[in-house]
CSV table of C-alpha atoms and ligand atoms in Angstrom, one decimal:
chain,number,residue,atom,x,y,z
X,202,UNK,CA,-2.3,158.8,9.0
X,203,UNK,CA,0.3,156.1,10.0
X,204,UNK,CA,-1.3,153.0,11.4
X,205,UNK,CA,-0.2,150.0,13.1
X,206,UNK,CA,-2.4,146.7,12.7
X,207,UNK,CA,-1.6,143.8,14.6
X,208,UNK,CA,-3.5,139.9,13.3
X,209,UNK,CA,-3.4,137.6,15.9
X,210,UNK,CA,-3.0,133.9,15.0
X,211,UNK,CA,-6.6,133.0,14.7
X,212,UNK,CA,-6.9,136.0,12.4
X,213,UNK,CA,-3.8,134.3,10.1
X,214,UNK,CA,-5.3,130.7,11.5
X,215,UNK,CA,-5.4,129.8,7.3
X,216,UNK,CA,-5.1,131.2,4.1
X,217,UNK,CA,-8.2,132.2,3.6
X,218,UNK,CA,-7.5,134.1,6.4
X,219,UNK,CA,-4.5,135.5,5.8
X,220,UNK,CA,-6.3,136.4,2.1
X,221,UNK,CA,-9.1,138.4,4.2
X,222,UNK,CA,-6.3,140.4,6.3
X,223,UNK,CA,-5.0,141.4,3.3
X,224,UNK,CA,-8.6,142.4,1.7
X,225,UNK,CA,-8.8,144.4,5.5
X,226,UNK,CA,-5.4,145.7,4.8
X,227,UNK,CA,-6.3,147.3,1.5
X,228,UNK,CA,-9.0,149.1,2.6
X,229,UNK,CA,-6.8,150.9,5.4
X,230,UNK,CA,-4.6,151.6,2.4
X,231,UNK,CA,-7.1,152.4,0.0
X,232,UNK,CA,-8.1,155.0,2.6
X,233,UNK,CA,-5.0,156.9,2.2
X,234,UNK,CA,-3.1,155.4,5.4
X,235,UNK,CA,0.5,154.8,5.9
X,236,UNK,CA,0.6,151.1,7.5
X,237,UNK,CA,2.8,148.9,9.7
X,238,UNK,CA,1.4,145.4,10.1
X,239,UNK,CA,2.4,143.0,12.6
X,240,UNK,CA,1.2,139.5,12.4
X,241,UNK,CA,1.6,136.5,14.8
X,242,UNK,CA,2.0,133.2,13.5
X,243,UNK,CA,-0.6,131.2,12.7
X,244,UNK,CA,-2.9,129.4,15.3
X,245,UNK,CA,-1.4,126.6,16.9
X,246,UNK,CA,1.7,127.0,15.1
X,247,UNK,CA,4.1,128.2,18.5
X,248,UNK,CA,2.7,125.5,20.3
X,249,UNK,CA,3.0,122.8,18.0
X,250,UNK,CA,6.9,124.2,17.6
X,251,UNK,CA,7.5,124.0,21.3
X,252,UNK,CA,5.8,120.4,21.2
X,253,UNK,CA,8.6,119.4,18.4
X,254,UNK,CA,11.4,120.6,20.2
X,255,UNK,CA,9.7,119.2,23.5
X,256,UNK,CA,10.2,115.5,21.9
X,257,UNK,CA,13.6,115.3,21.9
X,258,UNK,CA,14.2,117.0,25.5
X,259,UNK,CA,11.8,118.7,28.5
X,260,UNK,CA,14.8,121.2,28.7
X,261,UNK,CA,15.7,122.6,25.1
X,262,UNK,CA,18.4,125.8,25.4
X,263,UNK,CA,15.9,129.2,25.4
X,264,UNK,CA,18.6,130.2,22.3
X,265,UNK,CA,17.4,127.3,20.3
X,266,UNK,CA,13.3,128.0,21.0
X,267,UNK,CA,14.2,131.4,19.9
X,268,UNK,CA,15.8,130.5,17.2
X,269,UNK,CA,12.9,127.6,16.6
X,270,UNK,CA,9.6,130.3,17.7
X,271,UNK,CA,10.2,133.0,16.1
X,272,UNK,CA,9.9,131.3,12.8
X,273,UNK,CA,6.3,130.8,13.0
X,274,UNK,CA,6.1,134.7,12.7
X,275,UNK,CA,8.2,135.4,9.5
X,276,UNK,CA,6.1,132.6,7.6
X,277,UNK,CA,3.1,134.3,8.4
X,278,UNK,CA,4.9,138.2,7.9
X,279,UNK,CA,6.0,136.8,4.2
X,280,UNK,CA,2.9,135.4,3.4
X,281,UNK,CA,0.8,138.0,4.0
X,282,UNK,CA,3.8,140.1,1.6
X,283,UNK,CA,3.0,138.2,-0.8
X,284,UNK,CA,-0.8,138.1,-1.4
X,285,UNK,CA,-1.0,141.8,-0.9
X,286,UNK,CA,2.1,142.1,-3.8
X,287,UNK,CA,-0.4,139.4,-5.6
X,288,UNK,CA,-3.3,141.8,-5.6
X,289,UNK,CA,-0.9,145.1,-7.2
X,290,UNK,CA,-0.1,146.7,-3.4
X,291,UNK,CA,3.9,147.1,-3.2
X,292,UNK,CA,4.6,145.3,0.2
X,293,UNK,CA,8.1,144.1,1.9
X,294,UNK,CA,8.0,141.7,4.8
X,295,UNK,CA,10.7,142.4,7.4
X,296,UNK,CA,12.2,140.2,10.4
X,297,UNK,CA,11.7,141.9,14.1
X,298,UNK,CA,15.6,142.0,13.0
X,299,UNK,CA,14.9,143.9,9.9
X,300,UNK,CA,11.9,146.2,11.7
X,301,UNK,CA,15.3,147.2,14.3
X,302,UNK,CA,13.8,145.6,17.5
X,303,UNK,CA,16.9,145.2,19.9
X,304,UNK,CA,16.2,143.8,23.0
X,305,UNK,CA,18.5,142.6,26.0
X,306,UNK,CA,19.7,139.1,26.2
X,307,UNK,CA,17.1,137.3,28.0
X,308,UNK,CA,15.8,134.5,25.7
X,309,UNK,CA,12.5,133.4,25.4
X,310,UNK,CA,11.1,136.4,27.6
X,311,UNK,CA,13.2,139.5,26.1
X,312,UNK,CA,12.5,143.2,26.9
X,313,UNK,CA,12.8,145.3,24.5
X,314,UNK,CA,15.6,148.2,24.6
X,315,UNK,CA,15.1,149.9,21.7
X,316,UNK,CA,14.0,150.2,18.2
X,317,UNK,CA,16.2,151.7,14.9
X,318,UNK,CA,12.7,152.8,12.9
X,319,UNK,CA,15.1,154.0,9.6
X,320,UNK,CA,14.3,151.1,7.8
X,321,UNK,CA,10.8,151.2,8.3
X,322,UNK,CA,10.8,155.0,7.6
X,323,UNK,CA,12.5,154.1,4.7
X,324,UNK,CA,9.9,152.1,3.6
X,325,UNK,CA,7.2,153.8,4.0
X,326,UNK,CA,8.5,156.9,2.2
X,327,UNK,CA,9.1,154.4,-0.7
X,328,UNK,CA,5.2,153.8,-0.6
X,329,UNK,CA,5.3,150.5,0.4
X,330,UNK,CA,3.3,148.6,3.5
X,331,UNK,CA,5.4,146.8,6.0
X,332,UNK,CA,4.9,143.3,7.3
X,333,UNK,CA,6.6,142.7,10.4
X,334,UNK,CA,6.6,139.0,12.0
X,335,UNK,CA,5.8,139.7,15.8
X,336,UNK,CA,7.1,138.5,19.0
X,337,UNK,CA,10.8,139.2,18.4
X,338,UNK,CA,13.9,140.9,18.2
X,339,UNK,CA,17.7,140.6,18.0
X,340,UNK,CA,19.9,140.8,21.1
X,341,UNK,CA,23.2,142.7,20.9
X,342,UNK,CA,24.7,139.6,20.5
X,343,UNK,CA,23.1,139.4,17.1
X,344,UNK,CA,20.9,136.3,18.4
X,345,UNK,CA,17.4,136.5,17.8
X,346,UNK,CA,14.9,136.3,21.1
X,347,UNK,CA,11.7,136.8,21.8
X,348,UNK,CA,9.1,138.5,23.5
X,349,UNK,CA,7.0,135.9,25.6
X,350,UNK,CA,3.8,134.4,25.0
X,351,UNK,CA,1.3,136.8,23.3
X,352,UNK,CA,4.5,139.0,22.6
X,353,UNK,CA,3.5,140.1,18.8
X,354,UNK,CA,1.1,142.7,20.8
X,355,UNK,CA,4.3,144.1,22.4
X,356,UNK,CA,6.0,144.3,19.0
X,357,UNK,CA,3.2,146.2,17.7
X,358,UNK,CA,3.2,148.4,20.4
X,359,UNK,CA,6.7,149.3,20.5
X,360,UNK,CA,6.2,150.0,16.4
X,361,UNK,CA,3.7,152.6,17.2
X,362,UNK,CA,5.7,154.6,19.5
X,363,UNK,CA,9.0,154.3,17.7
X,364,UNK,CA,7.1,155.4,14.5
X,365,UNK,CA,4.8,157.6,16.6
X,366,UNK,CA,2.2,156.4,14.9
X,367,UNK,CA,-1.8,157.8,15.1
X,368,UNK,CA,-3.0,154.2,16.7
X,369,UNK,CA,-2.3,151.0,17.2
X,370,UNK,CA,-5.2,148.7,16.1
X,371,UNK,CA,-4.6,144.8,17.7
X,372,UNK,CA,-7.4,142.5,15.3
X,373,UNK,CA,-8.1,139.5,17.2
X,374,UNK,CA,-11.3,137.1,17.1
X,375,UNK,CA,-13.3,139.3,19.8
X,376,UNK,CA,-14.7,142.5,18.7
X,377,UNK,CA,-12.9,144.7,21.8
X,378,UNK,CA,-12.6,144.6,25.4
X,379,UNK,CA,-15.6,142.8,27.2
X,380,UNK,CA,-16.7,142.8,31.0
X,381,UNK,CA,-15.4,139.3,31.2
X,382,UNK,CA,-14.1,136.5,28.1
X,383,UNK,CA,-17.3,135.9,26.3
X,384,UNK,CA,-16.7,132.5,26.3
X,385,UNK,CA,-17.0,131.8,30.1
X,386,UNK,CA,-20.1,134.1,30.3
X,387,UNK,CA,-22.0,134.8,26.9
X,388,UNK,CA,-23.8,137.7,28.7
X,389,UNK,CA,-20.3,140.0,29.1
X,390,UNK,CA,-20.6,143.4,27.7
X,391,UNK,CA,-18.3,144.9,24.9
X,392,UNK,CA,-16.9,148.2,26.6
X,393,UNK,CA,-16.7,151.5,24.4
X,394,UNK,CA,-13.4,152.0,26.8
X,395,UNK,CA,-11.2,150.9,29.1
X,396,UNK,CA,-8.4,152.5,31.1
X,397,UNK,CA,-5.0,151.5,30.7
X,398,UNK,CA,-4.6,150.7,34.3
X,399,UNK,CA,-7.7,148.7,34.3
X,400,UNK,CA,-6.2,146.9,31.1
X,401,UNK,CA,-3.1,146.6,32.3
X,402,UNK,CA,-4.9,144.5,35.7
X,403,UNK,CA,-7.3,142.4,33.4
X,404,UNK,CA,-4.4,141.2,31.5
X,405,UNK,CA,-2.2,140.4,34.5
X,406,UNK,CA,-4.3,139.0,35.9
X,407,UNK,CA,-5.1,136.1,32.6
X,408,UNK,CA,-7.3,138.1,30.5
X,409,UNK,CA,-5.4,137.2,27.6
X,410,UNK,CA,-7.0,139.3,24.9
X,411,UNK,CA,-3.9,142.0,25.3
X,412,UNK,CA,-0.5,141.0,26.2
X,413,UNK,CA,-0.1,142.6,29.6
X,414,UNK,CA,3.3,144.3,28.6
X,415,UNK,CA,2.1,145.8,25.8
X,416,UNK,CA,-0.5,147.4,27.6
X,417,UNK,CA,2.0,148.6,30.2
X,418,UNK,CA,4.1,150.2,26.8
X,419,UNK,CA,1.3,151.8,25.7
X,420,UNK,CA,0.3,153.7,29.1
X,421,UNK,CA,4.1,154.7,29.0
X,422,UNK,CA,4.4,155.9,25.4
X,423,UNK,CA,1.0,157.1,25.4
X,424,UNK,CA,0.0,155.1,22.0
X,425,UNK,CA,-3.6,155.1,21.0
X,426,UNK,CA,-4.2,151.8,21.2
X,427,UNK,CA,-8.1,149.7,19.8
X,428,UNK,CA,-8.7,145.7,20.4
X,429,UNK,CA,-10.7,145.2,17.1
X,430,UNK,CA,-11.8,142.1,15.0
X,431,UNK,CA,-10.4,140.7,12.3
X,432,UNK,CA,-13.5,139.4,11.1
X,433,UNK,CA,-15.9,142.7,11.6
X,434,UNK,CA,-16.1,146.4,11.0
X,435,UNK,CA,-16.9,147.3,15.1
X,436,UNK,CA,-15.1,150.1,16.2
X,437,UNK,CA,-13.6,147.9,18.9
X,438,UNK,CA,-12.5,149.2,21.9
X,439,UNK,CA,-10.6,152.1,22.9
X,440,UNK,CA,-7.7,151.9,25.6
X,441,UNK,CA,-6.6,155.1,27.4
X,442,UNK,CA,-5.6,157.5,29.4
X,443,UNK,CA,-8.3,157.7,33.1
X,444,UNK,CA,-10.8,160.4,32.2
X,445,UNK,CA,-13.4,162.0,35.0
X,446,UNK,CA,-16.6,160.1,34.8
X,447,UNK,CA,-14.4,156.5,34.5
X,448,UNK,CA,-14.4,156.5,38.4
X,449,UNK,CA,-18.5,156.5,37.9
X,450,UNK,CA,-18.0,152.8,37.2
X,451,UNK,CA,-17.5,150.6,40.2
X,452,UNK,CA,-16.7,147.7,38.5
X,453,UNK,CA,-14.9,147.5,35.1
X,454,UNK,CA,-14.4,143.4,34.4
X,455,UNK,CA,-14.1,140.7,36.1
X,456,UNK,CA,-11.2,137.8,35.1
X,457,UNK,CA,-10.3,134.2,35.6
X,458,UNK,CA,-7.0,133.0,35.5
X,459,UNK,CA,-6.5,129.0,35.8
X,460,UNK,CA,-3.1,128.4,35.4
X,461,UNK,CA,-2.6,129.5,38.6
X,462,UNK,CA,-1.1,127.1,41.7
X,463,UNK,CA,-0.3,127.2,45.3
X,464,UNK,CA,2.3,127.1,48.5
X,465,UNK,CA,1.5,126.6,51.7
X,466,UNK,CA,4.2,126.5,54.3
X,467,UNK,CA,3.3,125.7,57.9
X,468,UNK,CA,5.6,126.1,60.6
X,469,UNK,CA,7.9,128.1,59.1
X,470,UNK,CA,10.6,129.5,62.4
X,471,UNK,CA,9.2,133.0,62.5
X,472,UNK,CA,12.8,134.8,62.8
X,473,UNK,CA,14.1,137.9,60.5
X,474,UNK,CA,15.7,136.6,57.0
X,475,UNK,CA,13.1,133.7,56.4
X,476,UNK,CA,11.0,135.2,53.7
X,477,UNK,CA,14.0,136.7,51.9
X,478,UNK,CA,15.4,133.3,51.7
X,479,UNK,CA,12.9,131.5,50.3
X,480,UNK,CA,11.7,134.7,47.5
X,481,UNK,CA,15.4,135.2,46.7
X,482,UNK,CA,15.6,131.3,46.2
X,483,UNK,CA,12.8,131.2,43.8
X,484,UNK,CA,13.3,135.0,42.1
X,485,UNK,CA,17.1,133.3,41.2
X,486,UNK,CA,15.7,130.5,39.7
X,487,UNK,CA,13.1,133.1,37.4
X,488,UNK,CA,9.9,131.7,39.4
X,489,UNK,CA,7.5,134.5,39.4
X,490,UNK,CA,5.5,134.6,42.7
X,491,UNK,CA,1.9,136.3,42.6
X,492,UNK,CA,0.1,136.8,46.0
X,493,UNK,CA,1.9,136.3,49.1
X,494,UNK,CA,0.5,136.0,52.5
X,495,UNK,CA,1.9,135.8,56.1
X,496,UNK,CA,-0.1,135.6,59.0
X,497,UNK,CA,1.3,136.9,62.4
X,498,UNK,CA,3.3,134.4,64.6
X,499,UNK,CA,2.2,132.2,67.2
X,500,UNK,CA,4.6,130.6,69.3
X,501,UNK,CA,7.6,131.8,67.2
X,502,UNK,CA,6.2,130.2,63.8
X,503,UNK,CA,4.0,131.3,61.6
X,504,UNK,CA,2.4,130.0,58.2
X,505,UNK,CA,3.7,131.4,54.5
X,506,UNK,CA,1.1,130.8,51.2
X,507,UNK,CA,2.1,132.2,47.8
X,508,UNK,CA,1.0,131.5,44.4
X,509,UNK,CA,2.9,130.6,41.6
X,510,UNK,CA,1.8,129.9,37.4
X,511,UNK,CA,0.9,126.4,37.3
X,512,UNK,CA,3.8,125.7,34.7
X,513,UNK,CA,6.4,126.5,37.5
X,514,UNK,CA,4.8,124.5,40.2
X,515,UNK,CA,7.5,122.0,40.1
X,516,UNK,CA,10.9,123.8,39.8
X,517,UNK,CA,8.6,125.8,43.0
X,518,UNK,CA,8.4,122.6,44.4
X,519,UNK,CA,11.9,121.5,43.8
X,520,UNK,CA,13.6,124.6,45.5
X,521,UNK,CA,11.0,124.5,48.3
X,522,UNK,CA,12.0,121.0,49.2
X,523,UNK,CA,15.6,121.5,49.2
X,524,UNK,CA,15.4,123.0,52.6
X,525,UNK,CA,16.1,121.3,55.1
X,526,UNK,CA,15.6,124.0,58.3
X,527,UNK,CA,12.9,126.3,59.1
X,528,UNK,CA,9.7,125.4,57.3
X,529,UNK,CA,7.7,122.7,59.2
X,530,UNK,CA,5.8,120.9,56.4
X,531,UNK,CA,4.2,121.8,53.3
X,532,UNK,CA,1.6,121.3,50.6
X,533,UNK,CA,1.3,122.2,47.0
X,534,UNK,CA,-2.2,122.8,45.3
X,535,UNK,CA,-2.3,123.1,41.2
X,536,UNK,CA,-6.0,122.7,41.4
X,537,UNK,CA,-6.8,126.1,42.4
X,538,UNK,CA,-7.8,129.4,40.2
X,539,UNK,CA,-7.7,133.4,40.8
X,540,UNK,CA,-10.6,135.5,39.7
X,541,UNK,CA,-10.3,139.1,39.8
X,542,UNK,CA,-12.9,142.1,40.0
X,543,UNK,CA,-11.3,145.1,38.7
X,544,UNK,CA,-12.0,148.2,38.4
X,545,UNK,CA,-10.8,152.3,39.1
X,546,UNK,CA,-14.3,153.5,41.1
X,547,UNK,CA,-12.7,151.1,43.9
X,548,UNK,CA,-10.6,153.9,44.5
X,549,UNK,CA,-13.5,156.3,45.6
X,550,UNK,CA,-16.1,153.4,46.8
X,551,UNK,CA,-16.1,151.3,49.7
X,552,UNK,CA,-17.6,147.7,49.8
X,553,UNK,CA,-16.4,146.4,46.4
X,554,UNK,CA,-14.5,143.7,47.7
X,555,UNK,CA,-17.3,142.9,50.7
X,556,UNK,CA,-19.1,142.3,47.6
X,557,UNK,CA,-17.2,139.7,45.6
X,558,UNK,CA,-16.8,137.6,49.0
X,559,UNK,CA,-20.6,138.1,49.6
X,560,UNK,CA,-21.2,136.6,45.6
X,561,UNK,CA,-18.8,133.7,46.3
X,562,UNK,CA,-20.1,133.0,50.0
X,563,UNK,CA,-23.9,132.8,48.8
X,564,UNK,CA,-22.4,130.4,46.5
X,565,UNK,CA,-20.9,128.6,49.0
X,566,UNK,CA,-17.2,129.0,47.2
X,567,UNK,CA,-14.4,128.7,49.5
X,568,UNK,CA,-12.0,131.6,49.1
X,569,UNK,CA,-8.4,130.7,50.6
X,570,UNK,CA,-6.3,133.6,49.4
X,571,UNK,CA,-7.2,136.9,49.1
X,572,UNK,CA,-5.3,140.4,47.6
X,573,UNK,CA,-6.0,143.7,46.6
X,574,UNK,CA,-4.6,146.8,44.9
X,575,UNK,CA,-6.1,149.9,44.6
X,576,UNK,CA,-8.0,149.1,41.7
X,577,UNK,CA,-8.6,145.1,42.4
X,578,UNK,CA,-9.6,142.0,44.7
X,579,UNK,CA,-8.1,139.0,43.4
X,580,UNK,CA,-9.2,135.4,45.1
X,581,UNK,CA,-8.1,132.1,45.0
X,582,UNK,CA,-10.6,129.5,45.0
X,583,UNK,CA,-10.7,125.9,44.1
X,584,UNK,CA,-10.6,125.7,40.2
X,585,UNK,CA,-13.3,123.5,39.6
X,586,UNK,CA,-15.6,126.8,40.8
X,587,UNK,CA,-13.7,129.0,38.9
X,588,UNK,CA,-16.0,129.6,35.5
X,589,UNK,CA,-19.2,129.5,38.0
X,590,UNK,CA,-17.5,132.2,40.4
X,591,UNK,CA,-17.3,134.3,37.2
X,592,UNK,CA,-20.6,134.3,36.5
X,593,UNK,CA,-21.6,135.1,39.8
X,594,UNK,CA,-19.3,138.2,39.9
X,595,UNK,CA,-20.1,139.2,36.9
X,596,UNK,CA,-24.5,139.4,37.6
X,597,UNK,CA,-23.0,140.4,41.2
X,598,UNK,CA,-21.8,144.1,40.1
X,599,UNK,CA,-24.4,144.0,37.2
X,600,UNK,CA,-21.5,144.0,34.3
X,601,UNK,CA,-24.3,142.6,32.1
X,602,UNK,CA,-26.7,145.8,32.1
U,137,LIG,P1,-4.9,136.5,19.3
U,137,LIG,O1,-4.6,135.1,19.0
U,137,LIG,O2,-5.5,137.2,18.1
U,137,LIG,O3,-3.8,137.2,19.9
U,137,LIG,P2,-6.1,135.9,21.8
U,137,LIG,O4,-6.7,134.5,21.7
U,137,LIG,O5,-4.8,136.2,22.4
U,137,LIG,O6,-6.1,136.5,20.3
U,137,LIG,O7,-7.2,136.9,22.5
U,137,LIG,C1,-8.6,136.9,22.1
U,137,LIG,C2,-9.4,136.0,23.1
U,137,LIG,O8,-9.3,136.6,24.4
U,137,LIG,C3,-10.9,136.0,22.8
U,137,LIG,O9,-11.2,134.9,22.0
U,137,LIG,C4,-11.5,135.8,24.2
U,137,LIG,O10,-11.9,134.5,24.4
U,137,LIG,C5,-10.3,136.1,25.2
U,137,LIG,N1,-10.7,137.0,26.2
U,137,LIG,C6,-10.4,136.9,27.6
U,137,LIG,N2,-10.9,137.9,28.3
U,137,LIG,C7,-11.5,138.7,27.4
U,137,LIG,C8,-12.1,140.0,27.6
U,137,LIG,N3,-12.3,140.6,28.8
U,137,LIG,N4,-12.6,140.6,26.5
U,137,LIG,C9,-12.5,140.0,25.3
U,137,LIG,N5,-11.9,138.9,25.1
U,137,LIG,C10,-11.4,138.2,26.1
U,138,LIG,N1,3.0,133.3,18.4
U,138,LIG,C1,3.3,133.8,19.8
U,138,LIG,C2,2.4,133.0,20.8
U,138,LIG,O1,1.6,132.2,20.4
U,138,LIG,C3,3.2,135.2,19.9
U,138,LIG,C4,1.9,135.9,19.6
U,138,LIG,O2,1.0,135.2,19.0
U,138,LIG,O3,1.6,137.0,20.0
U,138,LIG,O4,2.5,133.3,21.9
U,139,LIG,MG1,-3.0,137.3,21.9
């Protein structure tokens, strides 16, 4: 079989680490398996990149982080080479360059366009186990970018459907896909599966166990995808396609998200033209705008709320401010949170989302935003609630039993 393995960077966090990846690695091998292994860099190392280049300027050029990120990657890609060549196994590291990830030319948050999987083919034929560094590409430019935070999950589902590869294992520190992050509420169940479309909401909406985009890939390209641990033998959790009896579960996970902050515009002239204004304002300067909510006018106003990442509150604020017409006042709130119950049986069951607000209300947590999709309720609620209002959701629709 051909399989992908993806190490987060608490999996590569040291060298011992990196030492029992490649022990893990070996065995996959030893098995009689073909094997593409992606690896992020090591924990803390992006972050403490961004904070060097952060010293000098709050604005560095997105070419230069790329240029700066996507080294943490290739370290940990040649690393890993090497103690698997140090133990007899015949390994080559390669560059998201080398692996023939193109993407477009959007730095720091690059899609990918396509992948040229010869060289890895030719690898592989040779005998040899690849080590791809994760989270980036080359532009057709010849610049390298990359693939946003969490992005080595993308690279390593992108690798399994160029390669078309049996499955695509992601190895983090949690043993698969649980009812809610373990660390907010120890009770959360692991889940044997999990739909993609479920996934695919958990993530968006801050689980951060799977890159949301690479969840979206794999639904597309129909790759078999497991969150596993690097540091047990659980068979993990398996992501796929809906089946029949899914829609038997109301309820699939429950998800916090804290870097979350909102808009609230009050008296804003309630004429056609207004809204597009102000979203084409903020989509031009690449703010990405979560829940939006409009209430019908009264007196030819009306008031506007939309949330925005916590990160982007200010340039939010910036563009907000600049106008000078049509919006009567308005206040900005970074101490807020979303949590989201998700789940496909909402489709077929009524009173899920009477539910949440019943779990919060008894808790006396104020919800001031609420959205839905067919397959989720997303609230926002002051932040300092936000771990308890998980909890409650979570012994709400039972996730523990
Ligand atoms: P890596 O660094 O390997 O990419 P991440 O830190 O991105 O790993 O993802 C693993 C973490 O995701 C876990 O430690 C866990 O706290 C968190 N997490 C959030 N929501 C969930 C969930 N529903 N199930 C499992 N883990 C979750
Ligand atoms: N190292 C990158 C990050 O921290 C990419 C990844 O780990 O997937 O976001
Ligand atoms: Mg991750």
């Amino acid at each position: 079989m051909l399989i992908v393995h993806k190490y987060g960077g608490t999996s590569v966090g040291t060298l011992e680490r990196i030492e029992n990846v490649a022990s893990r690695v070996i065995a996959a091998r030893d098995a009689g398996n073909d094997l593409v292994i992606v690896v992020s860099a090591m924990s803390g190392e992006t972050n403490k990149l961004i904070d060097y280049a952060t010293h000098f300027t709050k604005n560095p050029a997105k070419q230069e982080m790329d240029m700066l990120l996507s080294s943490g990657e290739r370290v940990t890609a040649a690393l890993l080479s090497i103690a698997l060549q140090a133990r007899g196994y015949d390994a080559v590291a390669m560059s998201g360059r080398q692996a023939g990830i193109v993407t477009d030319t959007t730095h720091t948050y690059a899609r990918i366009e396509s992948i040229d999987p010869s060289a890895m083919q030719k690898a592989i034929k040779e005998g040899k186990i690849i080590i791809v560094a994760g989270f980036q590409g080359i532009n057709k430019e010849g610049k390298v970018t990359t693939l946003g935070r969490g992005g080595s999950d993308l690279s390593a589902v992108a690798l399994a459907g160029a390669l078309n590869a049996d499955a695509c294992e992601i190895y983090s520190d949690v043993d698969g896909i649980y009812t809610t992050d373990p660390r907010i509420e120890p009770k959360a169940k692991k889940l044997d599966t999990i739909s993609y479309d479920e996934m695919l909401e958990l993530a968006s909406m801050g689980a951060k166990v799977l890159q949301n985009r690479s969840v979206e890939l794999a639904k597309k390209l129909n790759v078999k995808l497991y969150a596993k641990s690097s540091f047990s033998d659980d068979a993990g959790t398996l992501i796929t396609q809906e089946s029949g009896n899914m829609e038997e579960v109301l309820v699939s996970g429950v998800v916090l998200d804290k870097n979350q902050a909102r808009v609230t515009l009050r008296n804003v002239s309630d004429k056609p033209g207004i809204a597009a204004e102000i979203f084409t304002k903020l989509a031009n300067e690449g703010i990405n705008v979560d829940m939006i909510i409009q209430n019908v006018g009264v007196d030819g106003s009306t008031n506007l709320g939309f949330t925005v990442t916590e990160s982007e509150l200010e340039a939010a604020k910036k563009i907000m401010e600049s106008f000078d017409h049509d919006i009567g006042s308005m206040d900005f709130d970074s101490a807020v949170c979303k949590v989201s119950v998700v789940g496909v049986g909402m489709k077929s069951h009524a009173g899920v989302a009477a539910q949440a607000f019943s779990a919060l209300a008894a808790n006396n947590i104020n919800i001031q935003m609420i959205s839905t999709s067919e397959i989720k309720v997303s609230m926002v609620i002051d932040e300092k609630y936000g771990e308890l209002a998980i909890r409650m959701l979570h012994d709400a629709y039972n996730l523990d039993k």
